[in-house]
XYZ file of C-alpha atoms in Angstrom:
187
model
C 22.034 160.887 75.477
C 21.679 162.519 78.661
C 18.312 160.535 79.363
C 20.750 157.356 79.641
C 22.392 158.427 82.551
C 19.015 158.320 84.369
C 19.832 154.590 84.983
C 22.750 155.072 87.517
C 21.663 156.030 91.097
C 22.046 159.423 92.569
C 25.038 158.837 93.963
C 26.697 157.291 90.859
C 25.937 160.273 88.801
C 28.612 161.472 87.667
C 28.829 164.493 84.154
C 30.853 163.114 81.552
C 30.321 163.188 77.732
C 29.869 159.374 76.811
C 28.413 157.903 72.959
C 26.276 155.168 72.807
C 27.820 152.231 71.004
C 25.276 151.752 68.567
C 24.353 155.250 67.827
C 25.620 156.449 64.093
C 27.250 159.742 66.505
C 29.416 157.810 67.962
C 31.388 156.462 64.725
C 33.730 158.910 62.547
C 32.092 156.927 59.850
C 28.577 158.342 60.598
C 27.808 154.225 60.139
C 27.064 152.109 63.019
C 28.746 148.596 62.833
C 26.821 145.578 61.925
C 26.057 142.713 63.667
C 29.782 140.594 62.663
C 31.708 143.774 62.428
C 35.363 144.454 64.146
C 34.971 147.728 66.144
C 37.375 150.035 67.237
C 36.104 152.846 69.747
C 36.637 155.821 68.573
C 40.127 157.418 69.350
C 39.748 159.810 73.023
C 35.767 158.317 73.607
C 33.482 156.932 76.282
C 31.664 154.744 74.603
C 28.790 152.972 76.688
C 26.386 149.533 76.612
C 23.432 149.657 77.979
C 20.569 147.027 77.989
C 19.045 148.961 74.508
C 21.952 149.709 73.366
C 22.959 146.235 71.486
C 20.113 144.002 69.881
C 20.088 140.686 71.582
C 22.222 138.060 69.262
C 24.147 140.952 67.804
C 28.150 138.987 68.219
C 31.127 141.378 67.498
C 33.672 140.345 65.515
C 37.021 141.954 67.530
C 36.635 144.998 69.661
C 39.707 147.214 69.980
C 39.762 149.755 73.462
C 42.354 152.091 72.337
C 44.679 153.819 74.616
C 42.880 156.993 75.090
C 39.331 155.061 74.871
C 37.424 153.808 77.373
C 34.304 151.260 76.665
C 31.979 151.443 79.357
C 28.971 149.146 80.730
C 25.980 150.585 82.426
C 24.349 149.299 85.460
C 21.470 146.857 83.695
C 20.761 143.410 82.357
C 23.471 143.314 79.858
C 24.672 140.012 77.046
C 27.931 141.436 75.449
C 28.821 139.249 72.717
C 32.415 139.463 70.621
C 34.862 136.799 69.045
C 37.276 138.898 70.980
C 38.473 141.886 73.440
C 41.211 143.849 73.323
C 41.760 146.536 75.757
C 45.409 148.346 74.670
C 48.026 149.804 76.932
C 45.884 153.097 78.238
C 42.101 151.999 77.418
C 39.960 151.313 79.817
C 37.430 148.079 79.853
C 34.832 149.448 83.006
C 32.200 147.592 84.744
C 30.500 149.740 87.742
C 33.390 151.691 89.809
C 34.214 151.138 93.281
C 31.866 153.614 94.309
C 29.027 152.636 92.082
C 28.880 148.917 92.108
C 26.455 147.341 89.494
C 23.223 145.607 90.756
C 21.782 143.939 87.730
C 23.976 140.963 85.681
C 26.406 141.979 83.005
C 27.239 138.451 80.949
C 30.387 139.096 78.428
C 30.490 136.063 76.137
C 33.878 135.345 73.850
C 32.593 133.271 70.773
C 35.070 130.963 68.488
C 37.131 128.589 68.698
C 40.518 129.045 70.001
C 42.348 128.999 66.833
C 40.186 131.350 65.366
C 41.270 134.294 67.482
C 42.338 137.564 65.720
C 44.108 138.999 69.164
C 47.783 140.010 68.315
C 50.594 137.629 69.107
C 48.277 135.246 70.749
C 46.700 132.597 67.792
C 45.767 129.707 69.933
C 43.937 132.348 72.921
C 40.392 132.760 73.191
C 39.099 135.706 75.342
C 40.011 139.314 76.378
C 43.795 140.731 75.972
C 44.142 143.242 78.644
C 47.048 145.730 78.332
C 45.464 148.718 79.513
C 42.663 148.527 82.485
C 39.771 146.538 83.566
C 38.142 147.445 86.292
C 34.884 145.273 87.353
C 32.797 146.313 90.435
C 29.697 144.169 91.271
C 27.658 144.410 94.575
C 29.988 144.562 97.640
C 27.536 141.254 100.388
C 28.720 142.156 103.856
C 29.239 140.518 105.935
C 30.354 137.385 104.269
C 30.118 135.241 106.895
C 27.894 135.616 110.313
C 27.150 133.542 113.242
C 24.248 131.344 114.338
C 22.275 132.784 116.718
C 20.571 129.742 117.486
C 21.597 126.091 116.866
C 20.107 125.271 113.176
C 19.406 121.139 112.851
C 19.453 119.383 109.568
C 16.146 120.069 107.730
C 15.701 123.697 109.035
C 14.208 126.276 106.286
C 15.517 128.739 108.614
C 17.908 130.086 110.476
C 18.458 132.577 112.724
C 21.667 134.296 112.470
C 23.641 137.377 114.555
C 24.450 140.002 111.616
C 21.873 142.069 108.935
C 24.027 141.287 105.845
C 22.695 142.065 102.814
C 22.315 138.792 100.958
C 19.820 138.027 98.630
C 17.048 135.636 97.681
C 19.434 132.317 95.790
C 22.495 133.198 96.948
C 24.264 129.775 98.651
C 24.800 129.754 102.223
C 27.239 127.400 103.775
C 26.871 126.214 107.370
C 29.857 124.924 108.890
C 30.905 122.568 112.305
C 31.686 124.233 115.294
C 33.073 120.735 116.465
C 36.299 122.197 118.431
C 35.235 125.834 119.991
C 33.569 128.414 118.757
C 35.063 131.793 120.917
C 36.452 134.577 119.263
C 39.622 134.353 121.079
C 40.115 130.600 119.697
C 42.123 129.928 116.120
């Protein structure tokens, strides 16, 4: 398991004892759950997804995060699929940290209709009950906005701005009027 945690960066590394979610270790039962199963994680556990780590398709039933439990997602192409989520007062739902933001897409899909929802006290919700923590940390683009640093004319394919942000390749850009006055001492 220790080969798993060659995914995270350097500076992300941090030594903790985690389980794989489907690995038969992991489960008191020595079984790992099928494809349709409700899952709890295992009572004081880090239990972690990774992109080999669930077979594509594979849709949990309900998946209980215990108050001493803490499922975690690793930083790659991830499709978590479940009918529902239920983190409980004390568990822990984590996606990256705030100093090891994920780079690759994690997609979390909630399957069913609404009235077919087995989270407690809530019959007509569809989605994730959060009591305890969720904590989701993405890639941090900075600057978020910048300033022309020449005039850009309708048609352009580029543009020439001030800053060095680090946005990527797709991402939108929105170019707005400077109609009034553009100073930086002017609201």
């Amino acid at each position: 398991e220790f080969s798993r945690l060659r995914q995270f960066s350097l500076e992300c590394l941090v030594i903790f004892v985690f389980r794989l979610i489907l690995s038969a270790a992991t489960w008191t039962s020595g079984v790992v759950p099928a494809n349709g199963a409700s899952v709890t994680i295992p009572a004081g556990k880090k239990v972690l997804v990774s992109s080999c780590s669930i077979p594509a398709g594979y849709v949990f039933n309900s998946v209980i995060v215990p108050s001493t439990s803490q499922l975690i997602f690793g930083d790659a192409q991830i499709a978590f699929q479940a009918k529902s989520i239920h983190v409980q007062s004390g568990g822990a739902l984590l996606v990256g940290s705030p100093t090891c933001r994920l780079r690759n897409k994690v997609t979390i899909t909630i399957h069913g209709s609404r009235t077919a929802q087995t989270l407690p006290g809530a019959h007509t919700v569809k989605g994730i009950l959060v009591e305890g923590q969720v904590d989701i940390h993405g890639v941090e683009y900075f600057p978020t906005w910048t300033r022309l640093a020449a005039t850009g004319h309708s048609g352009n394919s580029t543009i020439f701005i001030q800053d060095c942000p680090n946005w990527q390749a797709g991402q939108s850009v929105v170019i707005t009027t400077t109609e009034v006055k553009d100073a930086r001492d002017f609201n």
